[in-house]
Amino acid sequence: EVQLVESGGGLVQPGGSLRLSCAGSGFTFSSYWMSWVRQAPGKGLEWVANIKQDGSEKYYVDSVKGRFTISRDNAKKSLYLQMNSLRAEDTAVYYCARDGGRGVIVVFDYWGQGTLVTVSS
Amino acid sequence: DIQMTQSPSSLSASVGDRVTITCRASQSISSYLNWYQQKPGKAPKLLIYAASSLQSGVPSRFSGSGSGTDFTLTISSLQPEDFATYYCQQSYSTPPYIFGQGTKLEIK
């Protein structure tokens, strides 16, 4: 059974940092692109960043470029999101999601349960 | 960036109804369109990928159609467990992979 389990969320002050983790199991983690998707309270879904299987390609939404860094450790079957210079508007539930690799189309076929990040003084 | 617009934003319907949700892209995205269902407090669930392909394990009452800029998600006969929020998502070309704003399907 494919499982993704996020951790690392919490309350942080504006300007602070936080590192999210996502542990994968039940599939060959190193064979898939992985993404972070977030959802602000009461709002819709926003794709944040993704990373290629070997970590050689990374993409970000404009609003987090220069502040967030996505990375992975295939030996540990883990995905990470280092979040610096956090702002109130970064408050959201952060999900990790697997790109199921339906050919060239990006499809988020498995999601974690999410971890809540709250940026507030 | 490609923008995605869903309509309606909310919808009230009854069990057994046929429901259609529309998603429009700001430019052609071929068939690079996915649909997700999200229930309160839960992670999204993939329903349809590549505009019309049913994800494994998803009931056949869900179907998707369209290409280019206009897409639809249809639920042929609403069941109580289908009341949720639905999102479309484009994955054409390079990121960002934009989601629509969501359609909340409520019980009438």
PDB file of C-alpha atoms in Angstrom:
ATOM      1  CA  GLU A   1       0.000   0.000   0.000  1.00  0.00           C
ATOM      2  CA  VAL A   2       1.341   3.401  -1.001  1.00  0.00           C
ATOM      3  CA  GLN A   3       1.690   5.734   1.973  1.00  0.00           C
ATOM      4  CA  LEU A   4       2.965   9.285   2.336  1.00  0.00           C
ATOM      5  CA  VAL A   5       3.323  10.703   5.840  1.00  0.00           C
ATOM      6  CA  GLU A   6       4.186  14.349   6.411  1.00  0.00           C
ATOM      7  CA  SER A   7       5.674  15.823   9.558  1.00  0.00           C
ATOM      8  CA  GLY A   8       7.336  18.987  10.765  1.00  0.00           C
ATOM      9  CA  GLY A   9       4.484  21.465  10.746  1.00  0.00           C
ATOM     10  CA  GLY A  10       3.786  23.845  13.565  1.00  0.00           C
ATOM     11  CA  LEU A  11       3.570  27.457  14.695  1.00  0.00           C
ATOM     12  CA  VAL A  12       6.347  29.767  13.578  1.00  0.00           C
ATOM     13  CA  GLN A  13       6.828  33.520  13.730  1.00  0.00           C
ATOM     14  CA  PRO A  14       6.959  35.650  10.581  1.00  0.00           C
ATOM     15  CA  GLY A  15      10.475  35.576   9.180  1.00  0.00           C
ATOM     16  CA  GLY A  16      11.156  32.204  10.742  1.00  0.00           C
ATOM     17  CA  SER A  17      12.029  28.839   9.233  1.00  0.00           C
ATOM     18  CA  LEU A  18      10.574  25.356   9.223  1.00  0.00           C
ATOM     19  CA  ARG A  19      11.489  22.076   7.569  1.00  0.00           C
ATOM     20  CA  LEU A  20       8.779  19.692   6.459  1.00  0.00           C
ATOM     21  CA  SER A  21       9.391  16.011   5.823  1.00  0.00           C
ATOM     22  CA  CYS A  22       7.424  13.391   3.927  1.00  0.00           C
ATOM     23  CA  ALA A  23       8.160   9.693   4.324  1.00  0.00           C
ATOM     24  CA  GLY A  24       7.139   7.411   1.497  1.00  0.00           C
ATOM     25  CA  SER A  25       6.469   3.686   1.664  1.00  0.00           C
ATOM     26  CA  GLY A  26       4.846   0.960  -0.383  1.00  0.00           C
ATOM     27  CA  PHE A  27       6.386   2.063  -3.677  1.00  0.00           C
ATOM     28  CA  THR A  28       9.778   2.642  -5.284  1.00  0.00           C
ATOM     29  CA  PHE A  29      10.276   6.200  -4.053  1.00  0.00           C
ATOM     30  CA  SER A  30      13.278   6.882  -6.283  1.00  0.00           C
ATOM     31  CA  SER A  31      11.229   6.251  -9.445  1.00  0.00           C
ATOM     32  CA  TYR A  32       8.803   9.151  -9.061  1.00  0.00           C
ATOM     33  CA  TRP A  33       8.710  12.914  -9.261  1.00  0.00           C
ATOM     34  CA  MET A  34       7.368  14.305  -5.998  1.00  0.00           C
ATOM     35  CA  SER A  35       5.547  17.534  -5.197  1.00  0.00           C
ATOM     36  CA  TRP A  36       4.411  19.733  -2.336  1.00  0.00           C
ATOM     37  CA  VAL A  37       0.901  21.177  -2.580  1.00  0.00           C
ATOM     38  CA  ARG A  38      -0.591  23.527   0.000  1.00  0.00           C
ATOM     39  CA  GLN A  39      -4.033  24.677   1.035  1.00  0.00           C
ATOM     40  CA  ALA A  40      -4.629  27.824   3.050  1.00  0.00           C
ATOM     41  CA  PRO A  41      -7.481  27.609   5.569  1.00  0.00           C
ATOM     42  CA  GLY A  42     -10.798  27.599   3.729  1.00  0.00           C
ATOM     43  CA  LYS A  43      -9.078  28.072   0.356  1.00  0.00           C
ATOM     44  CA  GLY A  44      -8.221  25.999  -2.690  1.00  0.00           C
ATOM     45  CA  LEU A  45      -5.194  23.943  -3.628  1.00  0.00           C
ATOM     46  CA  GLU A  46      -1.901  25.514  -4.672  1.00  0.00           C
ATOM     47  CA  TRP A  47       0.997  23.553  -6.129  1.00  0.00           C
ATOM     48  CA  VAL A  48       4.216  24.712  -4.458  1.00  0.00           C
ATOM     49  CA  ALA A  49       7.194  22.790  -5.797  1.00  0.00           C
ATOM     50  CA  ASN A  50       8.325  19.536  -7.352  1.00  0.00           C
ATOM     51  CA  ILE A  51      11.522  17.557  -7.766  1.00  0.00           C
ATOM     52  CA  LYS A  52      12.721  14.995 -10.259  1.00  0.00           C
ATOM     53  CA  GLN A  53      13.557  11.436  -9.324  1.00  0.00           C
ATOM     54  CA  ASP A  54      17.287  12.100  -8.913  1.00  0.00           C
ATOM     55  CA  GLY A  55      16.895  15.640  -7.594  1.00  0.00           C
ATOM     56  CA  SER A  56      18.455  17.172 -10.708  1.00  0.00           C
ATOM     57  CA  GLU A  57      15.399  19.281 -11.587  1.00  0.00           C
ATOM     58  CA  LYS A  58      13.326  21.387  -9.235  1.00  0.00           C
ATOM     59  CA  TYR A  59      10.513  23.819  -9.918  1.00  0.00           C
ATOM     60  CA  TYR A  60       8.719  26.311  -7.689  1.00  0.00           C
ATOM     61  CA  VAL A  61       5.678  28.547  -7.758  1.00  0.00           C
ATOM     62  CA  ASP A  62       6.766  32.182  -8.035  1.00  0.00           C
ATOM     63  CA  SER A  63       5.523  33.121  -4.562  1.00  0.00           C
ATOM     64  CA  VAL A  64       8.049  30.833  -2.833  1.00  0.00           C
ATOM     65  CA  LYS A  65      11.062  31.127  -5.130  1.00  0.00           C
ATOM     66  CA  GLY A  66      14.161  32.099  -3.181  1.00  0.00           C
ATOM     67  CA  ARG A  67      12.520  31.220   0.152  1.00  0.00           C
ATOM     68  CA  PHE A  68      11.615  27.519  -0.108  1.00  0.00           C
ATOM     69  CA  THR A  69      13.862  24.640  -1.124  1.00  0.00           C
ATOM     70  CA  ILE A  70      12.625  21.189  -2.071  1.00  0.00           C
ATOM     71  CA  SER A  71      14.934  18.213  -1.689  1.00  0.00           C
ATOM     72  CA  ARG A  72      14.830  14.459  -1.348  1.00  0.00           C
ATOM     73  CA  ASP A  73      16.820  11.541   0.060  1.00  0.00           C
ATOM     74  CA  ASN A  74      16.005   8.436  -1.937  1.00  0.00           C
ATOM     75  CA  ALA A  75      17.925   6.181   0.458  1.00  0.00           C
ATOM     76  CA  LYS A  76      15.594   7.328   3.226  1.00  0.00           C
ATOM     77  CA  LYS A  77      12.559   7.435   0.900  1.00  0.00           C
ATOM     78  CA  SER A  78      11.937  10.963   2.076  1.00  0.00           C
ATOM     79  CA  LEU A  79      10.945  14.315   0.613  1.00  0.00           C
ATOM     80  CA  TYR A  80      11.673  17.635   2.285  1.00  0.00           C
ATOM     81  CA  LEU A  81      10.622  21.264   2.092  1.00  0.00           C
ATOM     82  CA  GLN A  82      12.863  23.827   3.746  1.00  0.00           C
ATOM     83  CA  MET A  83      10.849  26.986   4.291  1.00  0.00           C
ATOM     84  CA  ASN A  84      12.667  30.212   5.154  1.00  0.00           C
ATOM     85  CA  SER A  85      11.518  33.819   5.544  1.00  0.00           C
ATOM     86  CA  LEU A  86       8.022  32.611   6.277  1.00  0.00           C
ATOM     87  CA  ARG A  87       5.082  34.965   5.843  1.00  0.00           C
ATOM     88  CA  ALA A  88       1.534  34.944   7.151  1.00  0.00           C
ATOM     89  CA  GLU A  89       0.335  34.017   3.667  1.00  0.00           C
ATOM     90  CA  ASP A  90       2.334  30.770   3.864  1.00  0.00           C
ATOM     91  CA  THR A  91      -0.087  29.537   6.539  1.00  0.00           C
ATOM     92  CA  ALA A  92      -1.598  26.357   5.109  1.00  0.00           C
ATOM     93  CA  VAL A  93      -1.850  22.613   5.267  1.00  0.00           C
ATOM     94  CA  TYR A  94       1.085  21.258   3.271  1.00  0.00           C
ATOM     95  CA  TYR A  95       0.611  17.976   1.414  1.00  0.00           C
ATOM     96  CA  CYS A  96       3.233  15.897  -0.265  1.00  0.00           C
ATOM     97  CA  ALA A  97       2.015  14.176  -3.398  1.00  0.00           C
ATOM     98  CA  ARG A  98       3.382  11.602  -5.778  1.00  0.00           C
ATOM     99  CA  ASP A  99       3.400  12.266  -9.503  1.00  0.00           C
ATOM    100  CA  GLY A 100       1.983   8.995 -10.768  1.00  0.00           C
ATOM    101  CA  GLY A 101       3.791   9.227 -14.073  1.00  0.00           C
ATOM    102  CA  ARG A 102       0.970   8.837 -16.557  1.00  0.00           C
ATOM    103  CA  GLY A 103       3.322   9.370 -19.478  1.00  0.00           C
ATOM    104  CA  VAL A 104       3.999  13.089 -19.907  1.00  0.00           C
ATOM    105  CA  ILE A 105       1.030  14.246 -17.869  1.00  0.00           C
ATOM    106  CA  VAL A 106       1.638  15.205 -14.251  1.00  0.00           C
ATOM    107  CA  VAL A 107      -0.913  13.401 -12.086  1.00  0.00           C
ATOM    108  CA  PHE A 108      -0.968  13.508  -8.292  1.00  0.00           C
ATOM    109  CA  ASP A 109      -2.171   9.986  -7.619  1.00  0.00           C
ATOM    110  CA  TYR A 110      -1.243   9.652  -3.952  1.00  0.00           C
ATOM    111  CA  TRP A 111      -1.279  12.285  -1.235  1.00  0.00           C
ATOM    112  CA  GLY A 112      -0.212  12.427   2.369  1.00  0.00           C
ATOM    113  CA  GLN A 113      -2.570  13.479   5.144  1.00  0.00           C
ATOM    114  CA  GLY A 114      -1.023  16.931   5.353  1.00  0.00           C
ATOM    115  CA  THR A 115       0.805  18.928   7.996  1.00  0.00           C
ATOM    116  CA  LEU A 116      -0.348  22.344   9.189  1.00  0.00           C
ATOM    117  CA  VAL A 117       2.017  25.305   9.106  1.00  0.00           C
ATOM    118  CA  THR A 118       0.873  28.420  10.929  1.00  0.00           C
ATOM    119  CA  VAL A 119       2.863  31.636  10.558  1.00  0.00           C
ATOM    120  CA  SER A 120       1.854  34.077  13.249  1.00  0.00           C
ATOM    121  CA  SER A 121       3.329  36.262  15.948  1.00  0.00           C
TER     122      SER A 121
ATOM    123  CA  ASP B   1       0.861  31.082 -16.339  1.00  0.00           C
ATOM    124  CA  ILE B   2      -2.172  29.123 -17.482  1.00  0.00           C
ATOM    125  CA  GLN B   3      -5.244  29.968 -15.405  1.00  0.00           C
ATOM    126  CA  MET B   4      -8.060  27.547 -14.660  1.00  0.00           C
ATOM    127  CA  THR B   5     -11.639  28.657 -14.045  1.00  0.00           C
ATOM    128  CA  GLN B   6     -14.247  26.294 -12.657  1.00  0.00           C
ATOM    129  CA  SER B   7     -17.980  26.779 -12.742  1.00  0.00           C
ATOM    130  CA  PRO B   8     -20.091  26.830 -10.788  1.00  0.00           C
ATOM    131  CA  SER B   9     -18.258  27.661  -7.555  1.00  0.00           C
ATOM    132  CA  SER B  10     -20.964  25.856  -5.631  1.00  0.00           C
ATOM    133  CA  LEU B  11     -23.802  23.576  -6.533  1.00  0.00           C
ATOM    134  CA  SER B  12     -26.734  22.065  -4.687  1.00  0.00           C
ATOM    135  CA  ALA B  13     -28.060  18.746  -5.890  1.00  0.00           C
ATOM    136  CA  SER B  14     -29.983  15.701  -4.697  1.00  0.00           C
ATOM    137  CA  VAL B  15     -29.032  12.062  -4.457  1.00  0.00           C
ATOM    138  CA  GLY B  16     -29.610  10.479  -7.842  1.00  0.00           C
ATOM    139  CA  ASP B  17     -29.110  13.716  -9.810  1.00  0.00           C
ATOM    140  CA  ARG B  18     -26.794  14.010 -12.789  1.00  0.00           C
ATOM    141  CA  VAL B  19     -24.244  16.742 -12.156  1.00  0.00           C
ATOM    142  CA  THR B  20     -21.786  18.477 -14.467  1.00  0.00           C
ATOM    143  CA  ILE B  21     -18.886  20.691 -13.404  1.00  0.00           C
ATOM    144  CA  THR B  22     -16.978  22.752 -15.944  1.00  0.00           C
ATOM    145  CA  CYS B  23     -13.324  23.778 -16.052  1.00  0.00           C
ATOM    146  CA  ARG B  24     -11.939  26.252 -18.571  1.00  0.00           C
ATOM    147  CA  ALA B  25      -8.255  26.897 -19.271  1.00  0.00           C
ATOM    148  CA  SER B  26      -6.929  30.305 -20.305  1.00  0.00           C
ATOM    149  CA  GLN B  27      -5.148  28.659 -23.240  1.00  0.00           C
ATOM    150  CA  SER B  28      -5.162  25.252 -24.857  1.00  0.00           C
ATOM    151  CA  ILE B  29      -3.850  22.484 -22.627  1.00  0.00           C
ATOM    152  CA  SER B  30      -4.648  19.578 -24.963  1.00  0.00           C
ATOM    153  CA  SER B  31      -5.853  16.810 -22.621  1.00  0.00           C
ATOM    154  CA  TYR B  32      -3.511  17.650 -19.741  1.00  0.00           C
ATOM    155  CA  LEU B  33      -6.348  17.982 -17.245  1.00  0.00           C
ATOM    156  CA  ASN B  34      -7.026  16.092 -14.033  1.00  0.00           C
ATOM    157  CA  TRP B  35      -9.932  16.087 -11.570  1.00  0.00           C
ATOM    158  CA  TYR B  36      -9.735  15.589  -7.798  1.00  0.00           C
ATOM    159  CA  GLN B  37     -12.291  15.176  -5.045  1.00  0.00           C
ATOM    160  CA  GLN B  38     -11.685  16.531  -1.555  1.00  0.00           C
ATOM    161  CA  LYS B  39     -13.766  15.949   1.546  1.00  0.00           C
ATOM    162  CA  PRO B  40     -13.471  18.182   4.634  1.00  0.00           C
ATOM    163  CA  GLY B  41     -10.300  17.544   6.606  1.00  0.00           C
ATOM    164  CA  LYS B  42      -9.008  15.018   4.082  1.00  0.00           C
ATOM    165  CA  ALA B  43      -6.411  14.990   1.354  1.00  0.00           C
ATOM    166  CA  PRO B  44      -7.545  15.296  -2.261  1.00  0.00           C
ATOM    167  CA  LYS B  45      -8.249  12.107  -4.179  1.00  0.00           C
ATOM    168  CA  LEU B  46      -7.537  11.633  -7.870  1.00  0.00           C
ATOM    169  CA  LEU B  47     -10.672  10.830  -9.899  1.00  0.00           C
ATOM    170  CA  ILE B  48      -9.884  11.471 -13.567  1.00  0.00           C
ATOM    171  CA  TYR B  49      -6.581  12.027 -15.351  1.00  0.00           C
ATOM    172  CA  ALA B  50      -5.749  13.070 -18.908  1.00  0.00           C
ATOM    173  CA  ALA B  51      -9.236  14.587 -19.192  1.00  0.00           C
ATOM    174  CA  SER B  52     -11.139  11.315 -19.507  1.00  0.00           C
ATOM    175  CA  SER B  53      -9.239   8.399 -17.952  1.00  0.00           C
ATOM    176  CA  LEU B  54     -10.799   6.982 -14.814  1.00  0.00           C
ATOM    177  CA  GLN B  55      -8.368   6.387 -11.963  1.00  0.00           C
ATOM    178  CA  SER B  56      -8.315   2.816 -10.712  1.00  0.00           C
ATOM    179  CA  GLY B  57     -10.891   2.190  -8.006  1.00  0.00           C
ATOM    180  CA  VAL B  58     -13.026   5.235  -8.824  1.00  0.00           C
ATOM    181  CA  PRO B  59     -16.715   4.419  -9.475  1.00  0.00           C
ATOM    182  CA  SER B  60     -17.816   4.486 -13.093  1.00  0.00           C
ATOM    183  CA  ARG B  61     -20.483   7.108 -12.365  1.00  0.00           C
ATOM    184  CA  PHE B  62     -17.622   9.615 -12.615  1.00  0.00           C
ATOM    185  CA  SER B  63     -16.569  10.601 -16.108  1.00  0.00           C
ATOM    186  CA  GLY B  64     -14.543  13.353 -17.730  1.00  0.00           C
ATOM    187  CA  SER B  65     -14.482  14.876 -21.175  1.00  0.00           C
ATOM    188  CA  GLY B  66     -13.021  17.729 -23.159  1.00  0.00           C
ATOM    189  CA  SER B  67      -9.822  18.908 -24.738  1.00  0.00           C
ATOM    190  CA  GLY B  68      -8.189  22.191 -25.587  1.00  0.00           C
ATOM    191  CA  THR B  69      -9.676  24.744 -23.216  1.00  0.00           C
ATOM    192  CA  ASP B  70     -13.020  23.306 -22.103  1.00  0.00           C
ATOM    193  CA  PHE B  71     -13.494  20.304 -19.854  1.00  0.00           C
ATOM    194  CA  THR B  72     -16.299  18.716 -17.869  1.00  0.00           C
ATOM    195  CA  LEU B  73     -16.599  16.339 -14.941  1.00  0.00           C
ATOM    196  CA  THR B  74     -19.894  14.479 -14.831  1.00  0.00           C
ATOM    197  CA  ILE B  75     -21.361  12.423 -12.016  1.00  0.00           C
ATOM    198  CA  SER B  76     -24.123  10.357 -13.567  1.00  0.00           C
ATOM    199  CA  SER B  77     -26.125   9.585 -10.425  1.00  0.00           C
ATOM    200  CA  LEU B  78     -25.101  11.348  -7.233  1.00  0.00           C
ATOM    201  CA  GLN B  79     -24.469   9.221  -4.194  1.00  0.00           C
ATOM    202  CA  PRO B  80     -24.345  10.501  -0.597  1.00  0.00           C
ATOM    203  CA  GLU B  81     -20.571  10.029  -0.481  1.00  0.00           C
ATOM    204  CA  ASP B  82     -20.075  12.310  -3.523  1.00  0.00           C
ATOM    205  CA  PHE B  83     -20.850  15.511  -1.653  1.00  0.00           C
ATOM    206  CA  ALA B  84     -17.448  17.156  -1.558  1.00  0.00           C
ATOM    207  CA  THR B  85     -15.344  19.823  -3.259  1.00  0.00           C
ATOM    208  CA  TYR B  86     -13.998  19.105  -6.737  1.00  0.00           C
ATOM    209  CA  TYR B  87     -10.869  20.600  -8.294  1.00  0.00           C
ATOM    210  CA  CYS B  88      -9.505  20.542 -11.797  1.00  0.00           C
ATOM    211  CA  GLN B  89      -5.742  20.780 -12.350  1.00  0.00           C
ATOM    212  CA  GLN B  90      -3.721  21.431 -15.481  1.00  0.00           C
ATOM    213  CA  SER B  91      -0.332  19.888 -16.111  1.00  0.00           C
ATOM    214  CA  TYR B  92       0.470  21.217 -19.553  1.00  0.00           C
ATOM    215  CA  SER B  93       4.065  22.075 -20.293  1.00  0.00           C
ATOM    216  CA  THR B  94       6.205  23.294 -17.389  1.00  0.00           C
ATOM    217  CA  PRO B  95       5.105  24.192 -13.860  1.00  0.00           C
ATOM    218  CA  PRO B  96       3.259  25.756 -12.127  1.00  0.00           C
ATOM    219  CA  TYR B  97       0.553  23.118 -12.130  1.00  0.00           C
ATOM    220  CA  ILE B  98      -2.457  25.304 -11.529  1.00  0.00           C
ATOM    221  CA  PHE B  99      -5.640  24.103  -9.846  1.00  0.00           C
ATOM    222  CA  GLY B 100      -9.067  25.524 -10.429  1.00  0.00           C
ATOM    223  CA  GLN B 101     -10.668  27.363  -7.511  1.00  0.00           C
ATOM    224  CA  GLY B 102     -12.911  24.427  -6.669  1.00  0.00           C
ATOM    225  CA  THR B 103     -16.591  23.543  -6.900  1.00  0.00           C
ATOM    226  CA  LYS B 104     -18.378  22.706  -3.669  1.00  0.00           C
ATOM    227  CA  LEU B 105     -21.122  20.160  -4.198  1.00  0.00           C
ATOM    228  CA  GLU B 106     -23.744  20.296  -1.469  1.00  0.00           C
ATOM    229  CA  ILE B 107     -26.869  18.372  -0.653  1.00  0.00           C
ATOM    230  CA  LYS B 108     -30.128  20.062  -1.670  1.00  0.00           C
TER     231      LYS B 108
END
